Amino acid sequence: MSISGALNNAMTGLRAAGRGAEVISSNISNALTPGYGRRLLSLSSSSVGDFGGVQINGITRVVDAGLAADRRLAHAENGNTRIAADFLAKIENLLGTPDNSTSLTAQLSHFENSLITGASRPDAAERLGGAVASARAVALALNSASDGVQDARTQADRTIHAQVEELNAALTQIAALNSQITGLQVQGGDVSSLQDLRQQVIDRVGELVPVREAPRSNGQIALYSVGGAVLLDGTAASLGFTPSNLVTPYMTLSGSTLSSLTINGTEVRTDSEKGAIRGGLLAAQFEIRDESGVAAQTQIDALARDLIERFQDPAVDGTLAPGDAGLFTDGGGAFDPLDEIGISDRIAINAAVDPDQGGATWRIRDGIGALAQGDVGNASLLQALGDALTDPRVPASGGFGGGAFSAISLATALTSDIAVSRNTTEQKLSYSAARLAELTERQLADGVDSDDEIQRLMLVEQAYAANARVIETVDEMLQTIMRL
């Protein structure tokens, strides 16, 4: 080998060692950076004329695409399940557990006890007032539960709007990165950093809507939701959604009073079973707004209806005519079976027994329609009201099956159903969290190994020192020749 050839080999070796040290340093410094793909320097032998040496072919980004896709789907599933569990926990808190003194079942129990106490001393005004106050507390508990459900639906609607905007921005960014990667790749540049950035954005999209990547030419990718919607293929899809300022019990997607989701102007399904965007954070918000929230409102309304109908029966209170409002009213009037939606938000005690509304508490003893006080020692109506509260009755609506329930047992059945659903969802959440943790750990293990990188860095340093020694030796040889 000539001196020129040796010098050329050593110079190319130095350049390769220096570039290798940069790549390894980048790996170590970004070991915990989300979306970062481990780099490897690709080298090959070079042969130009009589010269050899080392040729730098480029940088290879090492990523297990299958593992990354599985982790992304697991992340979306975990987020979806967590939101569902949080919603059910909120509804359970609104209704309260039986051991909670402010729970709906506890309020009904207090009301029952107040009727019994009042019947034992129907002449005691404070006991009649206590019964009226207990009835008011039951109505307010139902109002609060209904308000809480609609607040959750309203918040879900607002979150959908924010997430759709975020999703549109992310898809546009990915499309732009696709173009940049193609342009830089054609020029022979290193696209690894752009691929890392694109991966981070894809991971965020995957949280909102579970997606799968499809490779395209020149380093580009396409994105499809697991529900089959095309989110990105060449150009980014445009998602549309119109938010509502306030969601009420009357507003539903099926009734066309709430906005649906559109992709490129075409309406798509958003249900949890077959929706085009099912499985992620965005789908979880649609589920709260259009499915879980509606179902919870329906059950609470069924309980409120049952309570109203128990006390507006003329057989219970003989002072009532058919169609008159009883102890519990629909916003002050009698209940209309054709207007059940939102009844739990409108239920209130009859103004005739409420001193705050100009009524008198003695009417809970003598009758809602009584014009004057009767026998102060007559407890028959109070006893009839107590019986109406505890008599088994088949609910006229709601998903309670065909069994007969007292008012308290119906409320207990509702809270029990919510608790069971929450417990089941939390079990799913535990599983999805464990699966996500395992896949994340596997992905990290498949990523940058700091110990391995340091070992590679030591080898690079040795190669650098060896090539530097060759250059030093060539320099000594040339100096010797020059002195001859």
Short mmCIF file of N, CA, C and O in Angstrom, two decimals, residues 132-235:
data_model
loop_
_atom_site.label_atom_id
_atom_site.label_comp_id
_atom_site.label_asym_id
_atom_site.label_seq_id
_atom_site.Cartn_x
_atom_site.Cartn_y
_atom_site.Cartn_z
N VAL A 132 -91.90 17.37 55.03
CA VAL A 132 -91.83 18.20 53.83
C VAL A 132 -90.36 18.45 53.45
O VAL A 132 -89.97 18.37 52.28
N ALA A 133 -89.53 18.74 54.45
CA ALA A 133 -88.11 18.98 54.19
C ALA A 133 -87.43 17.74 53.63
O ALA A 133 -86.59 17.84 52.72
N SER A 134 -87.80 16.57 54.13
CA SER A 134 -87.21 15.33 53.62
C SER A 134 -87.63 15.07 52.17
O SER A 134 -86.85 14.61 51.35
N ALA A 135 -88.91 15.38 51.86
CA ALA A 135 -89.39 15.24 50.48
C ALA A 135 -88.63 16.19 49.56
O ALA A 135 -88.25 15.82 48.44
N ARG A 136 -88.40 17.42 50.03
CA ARG A 136 -87.64 18.38 49.24
C ARG A 136 -86.22 17.88 48.99
O ARG A 136 -85.68 18.03 47.88
N ALA A 137 -85.61 17.28 50.00
CA ALA A 137 -84.24 16.78 49.86
C ALA A 137 -84.16 15.67 48.81
O ALA A 137 -83.18 15.58 48.05
N VAL A 138 -85.20 14.83 48.74
CA VAL A 138 -85.23 13.78 47.72
C VAL A 138 -85.28 14.40 46.33
O VAL A 138 -84.55 14.00 45.41
N ALA A 139 -86.16 15.39 46.16
CA ALA A 139 -86.29 16.05 44.85
C ALA A 139 -84.98 16.74 44.46
O ALA A 139 -84.53 16.65 43.31
N LEU A 140 -84.34 17.39 45.42
CA LEU A 140 -83.08 18.08 45.13
C LEU A 140 -81.97 17.09 44.78
O LEU A 140 -81.11 17.38 43.94
N ALA A 141 -81.98 15.91 45.41
CA ALA A 141 -80.98 14.89 45.10
C ALA A 141 -81.13 14.42 43.65
O ALA A 141 -80.14 14.22 42.94
N LEU A 142 -82.38 14.26 43.21
CA LEU A 142 -82.62 13.87 41.81
C LEU A 142 -82.23 15.01 40.87
O LEU A 142 -81.65 14.77 39.79
N ASN A 143 -82.54 16.25 41.25
CA ASN A 143 -82.14 17.40 40.43
C ASN A 143 -80.63 17.44 40.27
O ASN A 143 -80.10 17.66 39.17
N SER A 144 -79.92 17.22 41.38
CA SER A 144 -78.46 17.26 41.36
C SER A 144 -77.88 16.16 40.48
O SER A 144 -76.92 16.39 39.73
N ALA A 145 -78.46 14.97 40.57
CA ALA A 145 -77.97 13.87 39.75
C ALA A 145 -78.17 14.17 38.26
O ALA A 145 -77.27 13.94 37.44
N SER A 146 -79.33 14.69 37.91
CA SER A 146 -79.59 15.04 36.52
C SER A 146 -78.66 16.13 36.04
O SER A 146 -78.09 16.05 34.93
N ASP A 147 -78.46 17.16 36.87
CA ASP A 147 -77.54 18.24 36.49
C ASP A 147 -76.13 17.72 36.28
O ASP A 147 -75.42 18.15 35.35
N GLY A 148 -75.71 16.79 37.15
CA GLY A 148 -74.37 16.23 37.02
C GLY A 148 -74.18 15.46 35.73
O GLY A 148 -73.13 15.56 35.07
N VAL A 149 -75.19 14.71 35.33
CA VAL A 149 -75.12 13.96 34.08
C VAL A 149 -75.02 14.92 32.89
O VAL A 149 -74.20 14.73 31.99
N GLN A 150 -75.84 15.96 32.90
CA GLN A 150 -75.81 16.90 31.78
C GLN A 150 -74.54 17.74 31.77
O GLN A 150 -74.05 18.11 30.70
N ASP A 151 -73.99 18.03 32.94
CA ASP A 151 -72.69 18.71 32.99
C ASP A 151 -71.62 17.85 32.34
O ASP A 151 -70.76 18.36 31.60
N ALA A 152 -71.65 16.55 32.62
CA ALA A 152 -70.67 15.63 32.02
C ALA A 152 -70.85 15.57 30.51
O ALA A 152 -69.86 15.54 29.76
N ARG A 153 -72.09 15.56 30.05
CA ARG A 153 -72.34 15.54 28.60
C ARG A 153 -71.90 16.84 27.94
O ARG A 153 -71.32 16.84 26.85
N THR A 154 -72.15 17.96 28.62
CA THR A 154 -71.73 19.26 28.09
C THR A 154 -70.21 19.33 27.99
O THR A 154 -69.65 19.79 26.98
N GLN A 155 -69.53 18.88 29.05
CA GLN A 155 -68.06 18.89 29.05
C GLN A 155 -67.53 17.97 27.96
O GLN A 155 -66.53 18.28 27.30
N ALA A 156 -68.17 16.82 27.76
CA ALA A 156 -67.76 15.90 26.70
C ALA A 156 -67.89 16.57 25.33
O ALA A 156 -67.00 16.43 24.48
N ASP A 157 -68.98 17.31 25.12
CA ASP A 157 -69.19 17.99 23.84
C ASP A 157 -68.08 19.03 23.61
O ASP A 157 -67.55 19.14 22.49
N ARG A 158 -67.73 19.77 24.64
CA ARG A 158 -66.65 20.75 24.50
C ARG A 158 -65.31 20.08 24.24
O ARG A 158 -64.50 20.57 23.44
N THR A 159 -65.07 18.98 24.93
CA THR A 159 -63.81 18.26 24.73
C THR A 159 -63.72 17.69 23.32
O THR A 159 -62.64 17.69 22.71
N ILE A 160 -64.84 17.21 22.79
CA ILE A 160 -64.85 16.71 21.41
C ILE A 160 -64.40 17.82 20.46
O ILE A 160 -63.56 17.59 19.57
N HIS A 161 -64.94 19.02 20.65
CA HIS A 161 -64.58 20.13 19.77
C HIS A 161 -63.07 20.41 19.84
O HIS A 161 -62.41 20.57 18.79
N ALA A 162 -62.52 20.45 21.06
CA ALA A 162 -61.09 20.72 21.22
C ALA A 162 -60.25 19.61 20.61
O ALA A 162 -59.22 19.87 19.95
N GLN A 163 -60.66 18.36 20.79
CA GLN A 163 -59.88 17.24 20.27
C GLN A 163 -59.96 17.16 18.75
O GLN A 163 -58.98 16.78 18.10
N VAL A 164 -61.10 17.51 18.17
CA VAL A 164 -61.21 17.52 16.71
C VAL A 164 -60.27 18.58 16.13
O VAL A 164 -59.59 18.34 15.12
N GLU A 165 -60.22 19.74 16.75
CA GLU A 165 -59.30 20.78 16.28
C GLU A 165 -57.84 20.31 16.41
O GLU A 165 -57.02 20.54 15.51
N GLU A 166 -57.53 19.68 17.53
CA GLU A 166 -56.17 19.16 17.73
C GLU A 166 -55.84 18.09 16.70
O GLU A 166 -54.73 18.04 16.16
N LEU A 167 -56.81 17.23 16.41
CA LEU A 167 -56.60 16.16 15.45
C LEU A 167 -56.36 16.72 14.05
O LEU A 167 -55.47 16.26 13.32
N ASN A 168 -57.13 17.72 13.67
CA ASN A 168 -56.93 18.34 12.35
C ASN A 168 -55.54 18.96 12.24
O ASN A 168 -54.86 18.82 11.21
N ALA A 169 -55.11 19.65 13.30
CA ALA A 169 -53.78 20.27 13.29
C ALA A 169 -52.69 19.21 13.20
O ALA A 169 -51.70 19.38 12.47
N ALA A 170 -52.86 18.10 13.93
CA ALA A 170 -51.85 17.04 13.92
C ALA A 170 -51.76 16.36 12.56
O ALA A 170 -50.66 16.08 12.05
N LEU A 171 -52.90 16.10 11.94
CA LEU A 171 -52.90 15.47 10.61
C LEU A 171 -52.24 16.38 9.58
O LEU A 171 -51.49 15.91 8.71
N THR A 172 -52.51 17.66 9.67
CA THR A 172 -51.86 18.62 8.76
C THR A 172 -50.36 18.64 8.97
O THR A 172 -49.57 18.70 8.01
N GLN A 173 -49.95 18.55 10.23
CA GLN A 173 -48.51 18.53 10.54
C GLN A 173 -47.85 17.27 9.99
O GLN A 173 -46.74 17.33 9.45
N ILE A 174 -48.51 16.13 10.13
CA ILE A 174 -47.94 14.88 9.62
C ILE A 174 -47.81 14.95 8.09
O ILE A 174 -46.81 14.49 7.52
N ALA A 175 -48.83 15.51 7.42
CA ALA A 175 -48.75 15.65 5.97
C ALA A 175 -47.57 16.53 5.57
O ALA A 175 -46.85 16.23 4.59
N ALA A 176 -47.34 17.61 6.33
CA ALA A 176 -46.20 18.48 6.04
C ALA A 176 -44.88 17.75 6.28
O ALA A 176 -43.93 17.89 5.49
N LEU A 177 -44.80 16.97 7.35
CA LEU A 177 -43.58 16.20 7.63
C LEU A 177 -43.34 15.15 6.56
O LEU A 177 -42.19 14.88 6.19
N ASN A 178 -44.41 14.56 6.06
CA ASN A 178 -44.27 13.61 4.94
C ASN A 178 -43.55 14.28 3.77
O ASN A 178 -42.61 13.71 3.18
N SER A 179 -43.98 15.47 3.43
CA SER A 179 -43.38 16.19 2.29
C SER A 179 -41.93 16.55 2.58
O SER A 179 -41.06 16.41 1.70
N GLN A 180 -41.65 16.98 3.81
CA GLN A 180 -40.28 17.34 4.16
C GLN A 180 -39.36 16.13 4.12
O GLN A 180 -38.21 16.21 3.67
N ILE A 181 -39.87 15.00 4.62
CA ILE A 181 -39.06 13.77 4.62
C ILE A 181 -38.76 13.34 3.19
O ILE A 181 -37.62 12.96 2.86
N THR A 182 -39.74 13.42 2.32
CA THR A 182 -39.52 13.05 0.92
C THR A 182 -38.49 13.95 0.26
O THR A 182 -37.56 13.48 -0.41
N GLY A 183 -38.62 15.26 0.50
CA GLY A 183 -37.68 16.19 -0.11
C GLY A 183 -36.26 15.99 0.38
O GLY A 183 -35.31 15.98 -0.42
N LEU A 184 -36.08 15.80 1.69
CA LEU A 184 -34.74 15.61 2.24
C LEU A 184 -34.16 14.27 1.82
O LEU A 184 -32.94 14.15 1.57
N GLN A 185 -35.02 13.26 1.73
CA GLN A 185 -34.56 11.93 1.34
C GLN A 185 -34.07 11.93 -0.11
O GLN A 185 -33.05 11.30 -0.42
N VAL A 186 -34.75 12.64 -0.97
CA VAL A 186 -34.33 12.74 -2.37
C VAL A 186 -32.97 13.43 -2.48
O VAL A 186 -32.14 13.10 -3.33
N GLN A 187 -32.72 14.38 -1.58
CA GLN A 187 -31.45 15.09 -1.58
C GLN A 187 -30.33 14.29 -0.92
O GLN A 187 -29.18 14.74 -0.89
N GLY A 188 -30.68 13.13 -0.34
CA GLY A 188 -29.68 12.30 0.32
C GLY A 188 -29.38 12.71 1.74
O GLY A 188 -28.37 12.29 2.32
N GLY A 189 -30.23 13.51 2.35
CA GLY A 189 -30.01 13.96 3.71
C GLY A 189 -30.51 12.96 4.75
O GLY A 189 -31.15 11.95 4.42
N ASP A 190 -30.20 13.25 6.01
CA ASP A 190 -30.63 12.38 7.13
C ASP A 190 -32.04 12.79 7.56
O ASP A 190 -32.25 13.92 8.01
N VAL A 191 -32.98 11.88 7.44
CA VAL A 191 -34.38 12.17 7.76
C VAL A 191 -34.79 11.65 9.13
O VAL A 191 -35.96 11.71 9.50
N SER A 192 -33.85 11.13 9.92
CA SER A 192 -34.18 10.49 11.18
C SER A 192 -34.89 11.43 12.15
O SER A 192 -35.88 11.05 12.79
N SER A 193 -34.38 12.65 12.25
CA SER A 193 -35.01 13.60 13.19
C SER A 193 -36.43 13.93 12.78
O SER A 193 -37.34 14.04 13.63
N LEU A 194 -36.67 14.08 11.48
CA LEU A 194 -38.02 14.34 11.01
C LEU A 194 -38.93 13.14 11.26
O LEU A 194 -40.12 13.30 11.60
N GLN A 195 -38.38 11.94 11.12
CA GLN A 195 -39.17 10.73 11.40
C GLN A 195 -39.51 10.63 12.88
O GLN A 195 -40.61 10.20 13.24
N ASP A 196 -38.57 11.05 13.74
CA ASP A 196 -38.86 11.07 15.18
C ASP A 196 -40.00 12.02 15.48
O ASP A 196 -40.93 11.70 16.24
N LEU A 197 -39.94 13.22 14.92
CA LEU A 197 -40.99 14.21 15.15
C LEU A 197 -42.32 13.71 14.62
O LEU A 197 -43.35 13.85 15.28
N ARG A 198 -42.30 13.09 13.46
CA ARG A 198 -43.54 12.56 12.89
C ARG A 198 -44.10 11.46 13.78
O ARG A 198 -45.32 11.38 13.98
N GLN A 199 -43.23 10.65 14.34
CA GLN A 199 -43.69 9.58 15.21
C GLN A 199 -44.35 10.11 16.47
O GLN A 199 -45.37 9.58 16.93
N GLN A 200 -43.81 11.20 17.01
CA GLN A 200 -44.42 11.81 18.19
C GLN A 200 -45.82 12.32 17.88
O GLN A 200 -46.75 12.13 18.68
N VAL A 201 -45.99 12.93 16.72
CA VAL A 201 -47.31 13.45 16.35
C VAL A 201 -48.27 12.29 16.09
O VAL A 201 -49.44 12.34 16.48
N ILE A 202 -47.79 11.23 15.45
CA ILE A 202 -48.64 10.06 15.19
C ILE A 202 -49.08 9.44 16.51
O ILE A 202 -50.24 9.01 16.65
N ASP A 203 -48.19 9.38 17.48
CA ASP A 203 -48.55 8.82 18.78
C ASP A 203 -49.67 9.62 19.43
O ASP A 203 -50.58 9.05 20.07
N ARG A 204 -49.64 10.94 19.30
CA ARG A 204 -50.72 11.75 19.86
C ARG A 204 -52.02 11.53 19.10
O ARG A 204 -53.09 11.41 19.71
N VAL A 205 -51.95 11.44 17.78
CA VAL A 205 -53.14 11.11 16.99
C VAL A 205 -53.69 9.76 17.43
O VAL A 205 -54.90 9.58 17.57
N GLY A 206 -52.79 8.81 17.68
CA GLY A 206 -53.20 7.47 18.09
C GLY A 206 -53.91 7.45 19.43
O GLY A 206 -54.71 6.55 19.69
N GLU A 207 -53.61 8.41 20.32
CA GLU A 207 -54.35 8.51 21.57
C GLU A 207 -55.78 8.96 21.32
O GLU A 207 -56.72 8.45 21.91
N LEU A 208 -55.93 9.93 20.43
CA LEU A 208 -57.26 10.46 20.13
C LEU A 208 -58.09 9.47 19.33
O LEU A 208 -59.26 9.21 19.65
N VAL A 209 -57.49 8.91 18.29
CA VAL A 209 -58.15 7.94 17.42
C VAL A 209 -57.16 6.82 17.14
O VAL A 209 -56.10 7.08 16.56
N PRO A 210 -57.46 5.58 17.52
CA PRO A 210 -56.53 4.48 17.23
C PRO A 210 -56.28 4.37 15.73
O PRO A 210 -57.23 4.30 14.94
N VAL A 211 -55.01 4.37 15.34
CA VAL A 211 -54.67 4.37 13.92
C VAL A 211 -53.66 3.28 13.61
O VAL A 211 -52.96 2.78 14.49
N ARG A 212 -53.60 2.96 12.34
CA ARG A 212 -52.58 2.06 11.80
C ARG A 212 -51.84 2.78 10.68
O ARG A 212 -52.46 3.48 9.89
N GLU A 213 -50.53 2.58 10.65
CA GLU A 213 -49.70 3.19 9.61
C GLU A 213 -49.62 2.28 8.40
O GLU A 213 -49.59 1.05 8.54
N ALA A 214 -49.54 2.89 7.24
CA ALA A 214 -49.30 2.16 5.99
C ALA A 214 -48.18 2.88 5.26
O ALA A 214 -48.27 4.09 5.03
N PRO A 215 -47.09 2.18 4.91
CA PRO A 215 -45.98 2.84 4.23
C PRO A 215 -46.35 3.26 2.81
O PRO A 215 -47.10 2.57 2.12
N ARG A 216 -45.82 4.39 2.41
CA ARG A 216 -45.97 4.86 1.05
C ARG A 216 -44.58 5.17 0.48
O ARG A 216 -43.59 5.10 1.18
N SER A 217 -44.51 5.47 -0.78
CA SER A 217 -43.22 5.68 -1.43
C SER A 217 -42.51 6.92 -0.90
O SER A 217 -43.15 7.83 -0.36
N ASN A 218 -41.19 6.92 -1.05
CA ASN A 218 -40.35 8.06 -0.68
C ASN A 218 -40.44 8.44 0.79
O ASN A 218 -40.39 9.62 1.15
N GLY A 219 -40.61 7.42 1.65
CA GLY A 219 -40.59 7.66 3.09
C GLY A 219 -41.88 8.18 3.68
O GLY A 219 -41.93 8.47 4.87
N GLN A 220 -42.94 8.33 2.89
CA GLN A 220 -44.19 8.84 3.42
C GLN A 220 -45.00 7.70 4.06
O GLN A 220 -44.71 6.53 3.87
N ILE A 221 -46.00 8.08 4.84
CA ILE A 221 -46.89 7.10 5.45
C ILE A 221 -48.34 7.57 5.30
O ILE A 221 -48.61 8.76 5.12
N ALA A 222 -49.26 6.61 5.37
CA ALA A 222 -50.69 6.91 5.39
C ALA A 222 -51.23 6.45 6.74
O ALA A 222 -50.67 5.56 7.39
N LEU A 223 -52.32 7.05 7.19
CA LEU A 223 -52.93 6.71 8.47
C LEU A 223 -54.40 6.34 8.26
O LEU A 223 -55.14 7.08 7.60
N TYR A 224 -54.79 5.22 8.85
CA TYR A 224 -56.18 4.77 8.81
C TYR A 224 -56.63 4.45 10.23
O TYR A 224 -55.88 3.87 11.01
N SER A 225 -57.84 4.85 10.57
CA SER A 225 -58.37 4.49 11.88
C SER A 225 -58.72 3.01 11.88
O SER A 225 -58.96 2.41 10.82
N VAL A 226 -58.75 2.41 13.06
CA VAL A 226 -59.10 0.98 13.15
C VAL A 226 -60.54 0.75 12.73
O VAL A 226 -60.94 -0.37 12.41
N GLY A 227 -61.33 1.84 12.70
CA GLY A 227 -62.71 1.74 12.25
C GLY A 227 -62.86 1.89 10.74
O GLY A 227 -63.97 1.85 10.23
N GLY A 228 -61.72 2.09 10.04
CA GLY A 228 -61.76 2.12 8.59
C GLY A 228 -61.76 3.51 7.97
O GLY A 228 -61.84 3.62 6.74
N ALA A 229 -61.67 4.57 8.74
CA ALA A 229 -61.67 5.92 8.18
C ALA A 229 -60.28 6.29 7.69
O ALA A 229 -59.27 5.99 8.34
N VAL A 230 -60.21 6.93 6.52
CA VAL A 230 -58.94 7.40 5.98
C VAL A 230 -58.64 8.77 6.58
O VAL A 230 -59.34 9.74 6.32
N LEU A 231 -57.61 8.84 7.40
CA LEU A 231 -57.24 10.10 8.06
C LEU A 231 -56.14 10.83 7.30
O LEU A 231 -56.06 12.06 7.33
N LEU A 232 -55.28 10.06 6.65
CA LEU A 232 -54.18 10.68 5.91
C LEU A 232 -53.70 9.71 4.83
O LEU A 232 -53.33 8.58 5.14
N ASP A 233 -53.74 10.15 3.62
CA ASP A 233 -53.17 9.37 2.51
C ASP A 233 -52.86 10.36 1.39
O ASP A 233 -53.72 10.69 0.58
N GLY A 234 -51.65 10.86 1.44
CA GLY A 234 -51.28 11.94 0.53
C GLY A 234 -51.64 13.28 1.13
O GLY A 234 -50.78 14.11 1.42
N THR A 235 -52.92 13.51 1.32
CA THR A 235 -53.40 14.74 1.97
C THR A 235 -54.10 14.38 3.28
O THR A 235 -54.60 13.27 3.44
#
